XYZ file of N, CA, C and O in Angstrom:
684
model
N -91.504 9.714 44.231
C -91.330 8.298 44.002
C -92.685 7.631 44.124
O -93.434 7.900 45.036
N -92.955 6.728 43.188
C -94.238 6.051 43.158
C -94.061 4.589 43.584
O -93.234 3.880 43.025
N -94.784 4.163 44.581
C -94.723 2.787 45.058
C -96.025 2.116 44.683
O -97.099 2.593 45.043
N -95.920 1.015 43.966
C -97.116 0.277 43.563
C -97.366 -0.821 44.576
O -96.485 -1.618 44.868
N -98.543 -0.823 45.106
C -98.896 -1.881 46.058
C -99.286 -3.133 45.292
O -99.940 -3.061 44.266
N -98.873 -4.269 45.836
C -99.224 -5.508 45.164
C -100.627 -5.926 45.565
O -101.054 -5.755 46.696
N -101.280 -6.505 44.627
C -102.648 -6.967 44.874
C -102.615 -8.312 45.573
O -101.612 -9.017 45.529
N -103.720 -8.699 46.226
C -103.763 -10.032 46.852
C -103.490 -11.150 45.851
O -102.857 -12.141 46.175
N -103.926 -10.987 44.617
C -103.699 -12.022 43.604
C -102.211 -12.141 43.296
O -101.679 -13.236 43.115
N -101.512 -11.006 43.254
C -100.076 -11.034 42.981
C -99.328 -11.701 44.130
O -98.387 -12.474 43.916
N -99.739 -11.401 45.367
C -99.109 -12.035 46.533
C -99.318 -13.539 46.507
O -98.408 -14.312 46.761
N -100.529 -13.957 46.180
C -100.845 -15.381 46.120
C -99.994 -16.065 45.045
O -99.449 -17.145 45.269
N -99.858 -15.428 43.896
C -99.054 -16.005 42.815
C -97.603 -16.151 43.245
O -96.947 -17.152 42.950
N -97.087 -15.144 43.962
C -95.703 -15.203 44.419
C -95.515 -16.339 45.430
O -94.553 -17.110 45.354
N -96.440 -16.471 46.364
C -96.356 -17.537 47.366
C -96.420 -18.894 46.696
O -95.640 -19.794 47.008
N -97.331 -19.064 45.752
C -97.455 -20.355 45.060
C -96.203 -20.679 44.262
O -95.776 -21.832 44.208
N -95.579 -19.681 43.649
C -94.352 -19.947 42.893
C -93.216 -20.355 43.826
O -92.413 -21.217 43.504
N -93.135 -19.738 45.017
C -92.113 -20.130 45.985
C -92.344 -21.544 46.496
O -91.407 -22.330 46.651
N -93.605 -21.902 46.756
C -93.936 -23.264 47.190
C -93.544 -24.261 46.107
O -92.978 -25.308 46.379
N -93.803 -23.924 44.846
C -93.413 -24.792 43.730
C -91.914 -24.963 43.654
O -91.408 -26.050 43.420
N -91.182 -23.872 43.889
C -89.730 -23.933 43.872
C -89.210 -24.829 44.990
O -88.316 -25.648 44.784
N -89.783 -24.721 46.176
C -89.397 -25.584 47.295
C -89.677 -27.042 46.941
O -88.887 -27.926 47.210
N -90.804 -27.315 46.285
C -91.128 -28.683 45.869
C -90.114 -29.253 44.910
O -89.728 -30.402 44.995
N -89.637 -28.424 43.976
C -88.620 -28.869 43.023
C -87.317 -29.167 43.748
O -86.664 -30.173 43.493
N -86.903 -28.307 44.668
C -85.672 -28.523 45.428
C -85.791 -29.809 46.235
O -84.876 -30.619 46.277
N -86.933 -30.041 46.876
C -87.131 -31.269 47.654
C -87.041 -32.502 46.762
O -86.513 -33.514 47.153
N -87.599 -32.422 45.542
C -87.562 -33.572 44.635
C -86.127 -33.898 44.240
O -85.766 -35.049 44.077
N -85.280 -32.885 44.087
C -83.888 -33.102 43.715
C -83.107 -33.698 44.880
O -82.227 -34.518 44.698
N -83.434 -33.305 46.101
C -82.734 -33.795 47.284
C -83.377 -35.084 47.794
O -83.953 -35.125 48.863
N -83.280 -36.142 47.021
C -83.840 -37.420 47.433
C -83.092 -37.927 48.658
O -81.898 -37.710 48.814
N -83.804 -38.605 49.506
C -83.212 -39.133 50.738
C -82.278 -40.297 50.420
O -82.646 -41.223 49.709
N -81.052 -40.214 50.933
C -80.072 -41.290 50.793
C -79.686 -41.718 52.200
O -79.210 -40.918 52.990
N -79.925 -42.978 52.513
C -79.622 -43.507 53.838
C -79.128 -44.938 53.655
O -79.917 -45.831 53.376
N -77.823 -45.129 53.771
C -77.211 -46.441 53.553
C -76.547 -46.878 54.848
O -75.826 -46.103 55.468
N -76.802 -48.119 55.234
C -76.174 -48.647 56.439
C -75.580 -50.015 56.141
O -76.177 -50.813 55.428
N -74.407 -50.242 56.689
C -73.725 -51.534 56.582
C -73.633 -52.147 57.977
O -73.386 -51.434 58.946
N -73.801 -53.454 58.042
C -73.610 -54.192 59.295
C -72.808 -55.443 58.994
O -72.955 -56.047 57.944
N -71.978 -55.803 59.952
C -71.205 -57.036 59.859
C -71.649 -57.996 60.948
O -71.954 -57.574 62.066
N -71.651 -59.259 60.621
C -71.842 -60.334 61.601
C -70.772 -61.364 61.297
O -70.457 -61.610 60.133
N -70.193 -61.948 62.333
C -69.129 -62.941 62.136
C -69.569 -64.249 62.767
O -70.026 -64.281 63.904
N -69.398 -65.306 61.995
C -69.697 -66.658 62.474
C -68.401 -67.451 62.431
O -67.730 -67.505 61.395
N -68.034 -68.026 63.574
C -66.842 -68.875 63.616
C -67.262 -70.267 64.063
O -68.244 -70.442 64.763
N -66.524 -71.224 63.641
C -66.795 -72.611 64.005
C -66.307 -73.517 62.895
O -66.191 -73.087 61.736
N -65.996 -74.744 63.246
C -65.487 -75.733 62.296
C -64.264 -75.200 61.551
O -64.066 -75.476 60.372
N -63.462 -74.380 62.253
C -62.237 -73.869 61.657
C -62.428 -72.753 60.640
O -61.497 -72.376 59.956
N -63.620 -72.229 60.529
C -63.926 -71.201 59.525
C -64.252 -69.867 60.179
O -64.717 -69.806 61.318
N -64.028 -68.790 59.418
C -64.468 -67.448 59.800
C -65.304 -66.934 58.632
O -64.781 -66.709 57.537
N -66.594 -66.807 58.868
C -67.506 -66.330 57.825
C -68.057 -64.975 58.243
O -68.527 -64.808 59.364
N -67.975 -64.025 57.308
C -68.440 -62.666 57.555
C -69.700 -62.430 56.729
O -69.671 -62.575 55.503
N -70.774 -62.080 57.417
C -72.006 -61.679 56.737
C -72.004 -60.160 56.644
O -71.861 -59.480 57.652
N -72.155 -59.665 55.424
C -72.219 -58.226 55.191
C -73.660 -57.903 54.829
O -74.197 -58.430 53.850
N -74.273 -57.056 55.636
C -75.656 -56.643 55.421
C -75.649 -55.191 54.972
O -75.090 -54.328 55.660
N -76.231 -54.930 53.807
C -76.290 -53.577 53.261
C -77.757 -53.186 53.183
O -78.563 -53.877 52.553
N -78.096 -52.079 53.819
C -79.474 -51.593 53.809
C -79.528 -50.259 53.079
O -78.847 -49.317 53.461
N -80.333 -50.213 52.023
C -80.578 -48.954 51.330
C -81.948 -48.471 51.791
O -82.964 -48.859 51.255
N -81.951 -47.623 52.800
C -83.197 -47.095 53.362
C -83.631 -45.809 52.667
O -84.568 -45.166 53.084
N -82.914 -45.453 51.602
C -83.176 -44.193 50.912
C -84.207 -44.314 49.809
O -84.877 -45.330 49.643
N -84.294 -43.230 49.028
C -85.274 -43.112 47.949
C -84.686 -43.370 46.571
O -85.412 -43.350 45.585
N -83.369 -43.536 46.491
C -82.705 -43.725 45.199
C -81.868 -44.996 45.247
O -81.436 -45.420 46.313
N -81.620 -45.606 44.088
C -80.761 -46.792 44.078
C -79.323 -46.407 44.424
O -78.893 -45.276 44.201
N -78.602 -47.365 44.969
C -77.170 -47.208 45.216
C -76.475 -48.390 44.560
O -77.120 -49.375 44.186
N -75.167 -48.287 44.415
C -74.369 -49.384 43.870
C -73.265 -49.706 44.870
O -72.644 -48.803 45.422
N -73.066 -51.008 45.087
C -72.055 -51.482 46.031
C -71.078 -52.393 45.290
O -71.418 -52.936 44.241
N -69.863 -52.570 45.823
C -68.906 -53.446 45.139
C -69.462 -54.866 44.957
O -69.915 -55.507 45.904
N -69.437 -55.322 43.723
C -69.983 -56.636 43.355
C -69.291 -57.762 44.135
O -69.920 -58.739 44.524
N -68.010 -57.616 44.382
C -67.260 -58.654 45.102
C -67.844 -58.869 46.501
O -67.963 -60.002 46.956
N -68.210 -57.787 47.185
C -68.797 -57.901 48.522
C -70.230 -58.411 48.425
O -70.682 -59.199 49.243
N -70.951 -57.983 47.397
C -72.365 -58.332 47.263
C -72.597 -59.760 46.809
O -73.556 -60.399 47.249
N -71.754 -60.282 45.935
C -71.999 -61.593 45.341
C -70.895 -62.604 45.575
O -71.116 -63.799 45.439
N -69.702 -62.127 45.865
C -68.554 -63.014 45.929
C -68.561 -63.918 47.147
O -69.286 -63.711 48.111
N -67.749 -64.950 47.061
C -67.511 -65.798 48.225
C -66.014 -65.865 48.496
O -65.556 -66.530 49.393
N -65.249 -65.126 47.694
C -63.800 -65.091 47.790
C -63.370 -63.645 47.563
O -63.990 -62.922 46.788
N -62.304 -63.217 48.223
C -61.822 -61.849 48.064
C -60.673 -61.793 47.072
O -59.926 -62.758 46.921
N -60.525 -60.635 46.415
C -59.407 -60.442 45.497
C -58.476 -59.328 45.977
O -57.558 -58.936 45.284
N -58.755 -58.816 47.191
C -57.951 -57.751 47.808
C -58.409 -57.625 49.264
O -59.474 -58.138 49.630
N -57.638 -56.950 50.084
C -58.035 -56.808 51.500
C -59.201 -55.820 51.661
O -58.995 -54.625 51.784
N -60.402 -56.314 51.654
C -61.604 -55.476 51.748
C -61.970 -55.137 53.196
O -62.693 -54.191 53.442
N -61.476 -55.946 54.138
C -61.774 -55.735 55.555
C -60.492 -55.358 56.291
O -59.411 -55.783 55.907
N -60.633 -54.588 57.341
C -59.504 -54.294 58.235
C -59.659 -55.227 59.425
O -60.670 -55.194 60.123
N -58.673 -56.062 59.644
C -58.739 -57.075 60.686
C -57.571 -56.880 61.641
O -56.435 -56.660 61.203
N -57.854 -56.947 62.941
C -56.772 -56.792 63.919
C -57.018 -57.711 65.108
O -58.149 -58.090 65.400
N -55.922 -58.053 65.766
C -56.005 -58.796 67.026
C -55.867 -57.760 68.125
O -55.815 -56.564 67.851
N -55.771 -58.202 69.359
C -55.605 -57.247 70.458
C -54.282 -56.502 70.368
O -54.152 -55.389 70.863
N -53.293 -57.106 69.708
C -51.958 -56.508 69.690
C -51.507 -55.951 68.346
O -50.649 -55.086 68.308
N -52.045 -56.462 67.229
C -51.566 -55.975 65.936
C -52.557 -56.232 64.812
O -53.570 -56.894 64.984
N -52.198 -55.721 63.644
C -53.007 -55.900 62.443
C -52.813 -57.314 61.910
O -51.700 -57.842 61.930
N -53.885 -57.911 61.443
C -53.813 -59.244 60.849
C -53.628 -59.051 59.344
O -54.428 -58.394 58.681
N -52.566 -59.621 58.810
C -52.216 -59.438 57.404
C -53.205 -60.146 56.487
O -53.687 -61.240 56.787
N -53.465 -59.518 55.360
C -54.244 -60.142 54.295
C -53.298 -61.064 53.535
O -52.231 -60.640 53.091
N -53.658 -62.337 53.429
C -52.813 -63.310 52.740
C -53.548 -63.967 51.584
O -53.052 -64.920 50.994
N -54.713 -63.442 51.275
C -55.529 -64.013 50.203
C -55.032 -63.608 48.829
O -53.998 -62.956 48.666
N -55.808 -63.977 47.886
C -55.505 -63.714 46.481
C -55.490 -62.202 46.240
O -56.308 -61.470 46.772
N -54.535 -61.741 45.456
C -54.449 -60.332 45.044
C -54.556 -60.268 43.531
O -53.745 -60.859 42.829
N -55.575 -59.586 43.064
C -55.764 -59.428 41.633
C -55.312 -58.028 41.257
O -55.877 -57.048 41.741
N -54.278 -57.948 40.423
C -53.770 -56.654 40.003
C -54.699 -56.105 38.925
O -54.947 -56.758 37.917
N -55.206 -54.904 39.180
C -56.153 -54.297 38.255
C -56.235 -52.811 38.537
O -55.720 -52.343 39.535
N -56.908 -52.107 37.696
C -57.111 -50.674 37.895
C -58.229 -50.440 38.892
O -58.753 -51.373 39.505
N -58.617 -49.188 39.037
C -59.718 -48.865 39.950
C -61.011 -49.551 39.504
O -61.186 -49.875 38.328
N -61.909 -49.761 40.458
C -63.200 -50.368 40.127
C -63.933 -49.499 39.115
O -63.859 -48.272 39.153
N -64.638 -50.152 38.184
C -65.441 -49.418 37.203
C -66.907 -49.819 37.354
O -67.245 -50.625 38.232
N -67.771 -49.296 36.541
C -69.215 -49.511 36.670
C -69.582 -51.001 36.691
O -70.495 -51.407 37.410
N -68.889 -51.832 35.935
C -69.182 -53.268 35.894
C -68.864 -53.968 37.212
O -69.324 -55.079 37.451
N -68.084 -53.314 38.070
C -67.687 -53.900 39.350
C -68.677 -53.595 40.475
O -68.410 -53.916 41.630
N -69.786 -52.963 40.135
C -70.777 -52.582 41.142
C -72.110 -53.261 40.878
O -72.454 -53.559 39.734
N -72.868 -53.493 41.944
C -74.187 -54.113 41.877
C -75.214 -53.140 42.435
O -74.990 -52.534 43.488
N -76.334 -53.011 41.764
C -77.389 -52.091 42.197
C -78.153 -52.650 43.395
O -78.486 -53.834 43.439
N -78.424 -51.778 44.357
C -79.302 -52.091 45.483
C -80.433 -51.070 45.416
O -80.218 -49.875 45.589
N -81.619 -51.547 45.135
C -82.774 -50.664 44.941
C -83.169 -49.982 46.254
O -82.826 -50.461 47.326
N -83.912 -48.872 46.163
C -84.370 -48.180 47.377
C -85.204 -49.109 48.264
O -85.907 -49.989 47.766
N -85.098 -48.899 49.552
C -85.853 -49.661 50.550
C -85.606 -51.162 50.435
O -86.519 -51.971 50.587
N -84.351 -51.529 50.164
C -83.969 -52.936 49.991
C -82.791 -53.265 50.893
O -81.922 -52.439 51.130
N -82.778 -54.495 51.374
C -81.665 -55.002 52.173
C -80.977 -56.100 51.379
O -81.638 -56.939 50.762
N -79.665 -56.088 51.385
C -78.888 -57.072 50.652
C -77.931 -57.752 51.623
O -77.331 -57.088 52.469
N -77.783 -59.066 51.508
C -76.949 -59.835 52.425
C -76.059 -60.785 51.637
O -76.523 -61.427 50.691
N -74.788 -60.860 52.037
C -73.880 -61.846 51.458
C -72.942 -62.338 52.545
O -72.596 -61.600 53.465
N -72.535 -63.596 52.431
C -71.596 -64.195 53.378
C -70.311 -64.551 52.649
O -70.350 -65.170 51.591
N -69.196 -64.125 53.231
C -67.873 -64.389 52.659
C -67.054 -65.197 53.662
O -67.004 -64.862 54.843
N -66.404 -66.239 53.179
C -65.503 -67.028 54.012
C -64.119 -66.393 53.904
O -63.493 -66.415 52.849
N -63.638 -65.800 55.010
C -62.336 -65.110 54.988
C -61.241 -65.928 55.678
O -60.151 -65.423 55.906
N -61.518 -67.182 55.966
C -60.580 -68.021 56.710
C -59.196 -68.052 56.084
O -58.187 -67.880 56.782
N -59.128 -68.277 54.791
C -57.832 -68.398 54.110
C -57.297 -67.049 53.634
O -56.164 -66.965 53.163
N -58.087 -65.986 53.766
C -57.689 -64.675 53.240
C -56.893 -63.835 54.242
O -56.288 -62.843 53.855
N -56.885 -64.221 55.512
C -56.161 -63.451 56.534
C -55.309 -64.404 57.366
O -55.643 -65.565 57.543
N -54.211 -63.899 57.905
C -53.230 -64.696 58.655
C -53.650 -64.824 60.119
O -53.082 -64.182 61.004
N -54.641 -65.661 60.356
C -55.076 -65.910 61.732
C -53.983 -66.687 62.461
O -53.397 -67.622 61.910
N -53.707 -66.330 63.716
C -52.639 -66.964 64.497
C -53.101 -68.321 65.036
O -54.274 -68.492 65.357
N -52.155 -69.263 65.181
C -52.497 -70.550 65.800
C -52.968 -70.337 67.242
O -52.501 -69.427 67.935
N -53.901 -71.152 67.667
C -54.459 -71.041 69.004
C -55.729 -70.194 68.992
O -56.226 -69.815 67.934
N -56.233 -69.907 70.175
C -57.460 -69.104 70.282
C -57.093 -67.641 70.524
O -56.320 -67.333 71.439
N -57.658 -66.759 69.690
C -57.366 -65.331 69.794
C -58.642 -64.522 69.561
O -59.572 -64.978 68.910
N -58.624 -63.305 70.091
C -59.720 -62.360 69.867
C -59.336 -61.423 68.737
O -58.179 -61.009 68.625
N -60.329 -61.092 67.907
C -60.100 -60.234 66.751
C -61.193 -59.171 66.672
O -62.253 -59.296 67.288
N -60.892 -58.159 65.854
C -61.889 -57.135 65.531
C -61.837 -56.922 64.026
O -60.755 -56.806 63.446
N -63.013 -56.868 63.409
C -63.090 -56.666 61.964
C -63.853 -55.371 61.686
O -64.815 -55.042 62.389
N -63.385 -54.649 60.667
C -64.009 -53.390 60.252
C -64.225 -53.435 58.738
O -63.468 -54.075 58.016
N -65.241 -52.693 58.308
C -65.529 -52.571 56.878
C -65.921 -51.131 56.592
O -66.799 -50.577 57.256
N -65.272 -50.524 55.598
C -65.496 -49.105 55.295
C -66.876 -48.837 54.693
O -67.397 -47.743 54.815
N -67.473 -49.812 54.032
C -68.819 -49.650 53.492
C -68.936 -48.709 52.311
O -69.786 -47.825 52.293
N -68.108 -48.878 51.258
C -68.206 -47.983 50.105
C -69.472 -48.229 49.281
O -69.947 -49.352 49.176
N -69.997 -47.146 48.703
C -71.163 -47.201 47.817
C -71.205 -45.923 46.987
O -70.559 -44.936 47.309
N -71.962 -45.961 45.899
C -72.127 -44.788 45.041
C -73.582 -44.634 44.630
O -74.335 -45.611 44.621
N -73.962 -43.415 44.303
C -75.309 -43.169 43.776
C -75.268 -42.898 42.282
O -76.300 -42.911 41.629
N -74.082 -42.647 41.742
C -73.949 -42.330 40.323
C -72.694 -43.013 39.791
O -71.573 -42.603 40.111
N -72.885 -44.033 38.970
C -71.744 -44.790 38.440
C -70.870 -43.962 37.514
O -69.732 -44.337 37.232
N -71.354 -42.820 37.058
C -70.544 -41.947 36.195
C -69.530 -41.147 37.007
O -68.652 -40.523 36.444
N -69.658 -41.154 38.334
C -68.776 -40.341 39.172
C -67.809 -41.183 40.012
O -67.401 -40.780 41.079
N -67.432 -42.337 39.506
C -66.529 -43.207 40.258
C -65.146 -42.600 40.439
O -64.492 -42.821 41.446
N -64.682 -41.834 39.462
C -63.347 -41.257 39.560
C -63.370 -39.798 39.997
O -62.337 -39.180 40.142
N -64.530 -39.258 40.250
C -64.628 -37.844 40.619
C -65.029 -37.671 42.081
O -65.714 -36.731 42.444
N -64.604 -38.590 42.906
C -64.935 -38.479 44.327
C -66.383 -38.821 44.640
O -66.904 -38.407 45.667
N -67.035 -39.573 43.776
C -68.433 -39.923 43.990
C -68.633 -41.103 44.919
O -69.764 -41.457 45.254
N -67.537 -41.732 45.360
C -67.666 -42.881 46.253
C -67.866 -42.376 47.673
O -67.085 -41.598 48.193
N -68.952 -42.821 48.275
C -69.273 -42.466 49.649
C -69.051 -43.704 50.509
O -68.809 -44.781 50.000
N -69.175 -43.553 51.810
C -69.052 -44.728 52.661
C -69.954 -44.609 53.873
O -70.253 -43.517 54.339
N -70.416 -45.747 54.301
C -71.191 -45.891 55.531
C -70.527 -47.024 56.297
O -70.911 -48.184 56.159
N -69.496 -46.702 57.069
C -68.750 -47.766 57.745
C -69.630 -48.581 58.690
O -70.493 -48.035 59.375
N -69.389 -49.875 58.677
C -70.069 -50.759 59.624
C -69.409 -50.605 60.986
O -68.214 -50.306 61.073
N -70.173 -50.803 62.027
C -69.574 -50.816 63.360
C -68.616 -52.001 63.444
O -68.896 -53.069 62.896
N -67.483 -51.840 64.100
C -66.549 -52.961 64.221
C -67.180 -54.104 65.016
O -68.012 -53.874 65.891
N -66.786 -55.317 64.678
C -67.302 -56.508 65.345
C -66.128 -57.268 65.944
O -65.126 -57.514 65.280
N -66.264 -57.642 67.215
C -65.247 -58.451 67.897
C -65.687 -59.914 67.846
O -66.868 -60.219 67.966
N -64.700 -60.783 67.669
C -65.000 -62.216 67.643
C -63.768 -62.986 68.076
O -62.662 -62.454 68.133
N -63.966 -64.249 68.363
C -62.884 -65.133 68.759
C -62.791 -66.244 67.719
O -63.801 -66.707 67.191
N -61.557 -66.642 67.426
C -61.351 -67.708 66.446
C -60.184 -68.580 66.901
O -59.178 -68.077 67.408
N -60.341 -69.879 66.721
C -59.301 -70.824 67.112
C -58.748 -71.511 65.872
O -59.495 -72.084 65.090
N -57.443 -71.444 65.728
C -56.746 -72.174 64.665
C -56.060 -73.352 65.344
O -55.223 -73.155 66.230
N -56.447 -74.534 64.957
C -55.848 -75.747 65.536
C -54.421 -75.898 65.054
O -54.117 -75.715 63.886
N -53.556 -76.207 65.979
C -52.159 -76.429 65.611
C -52.026 -77.820 64.999
O -52.665 -78.759 65.453
N -51.228 -77.896 63.957
C -51.029 -79.174 63.268
C -50.307 -80.150 64.187
O -49.404 -79.784 64.928
N -50.721 -81.407 64.107
C -50.078 -82.468 64.912
C -48.669 -82.726 64.355
O -48.441 -82.703 63.168
N -47.747 -82.985 65.242
C -46.358 -83.233 64.817
C -46.121 -84.674 64.572
O -46.443 -85.598 65.069
């Protein structure tokens, strides 16, 4: 049996080709880092939710346009609960199919996006002063062509506790 020894030049070529291959793999695996945060402001009979979306990654992401630009909800986008039970969504319900590409807004890499939504009339807040907790699943996508193929990811926001008072109507 004859064994051919590789020359130093051949070894160098092999190492350089492997380094090039690693570089290509790294280029394909762009960093994706999306974070959502909620802040709640109450006062003057209102409950306003600020949704902060941070795209700390290297590629653009798309978020639901209603959360990014809207000031009114068309479905229960937040999970809201009191200390004892779930708070029902009583806002407008728009019957439609699943979200499509037109329903998303681009957030460029290394960009923060902020929107404030007034949810006062969208949820059944109880009369009197009560404590609540709000949650948001934080859906986003990196490829609008994969909306129906499980391409929707999520970065849930940490839940936020707040207090809200609904004044009882005078009799």
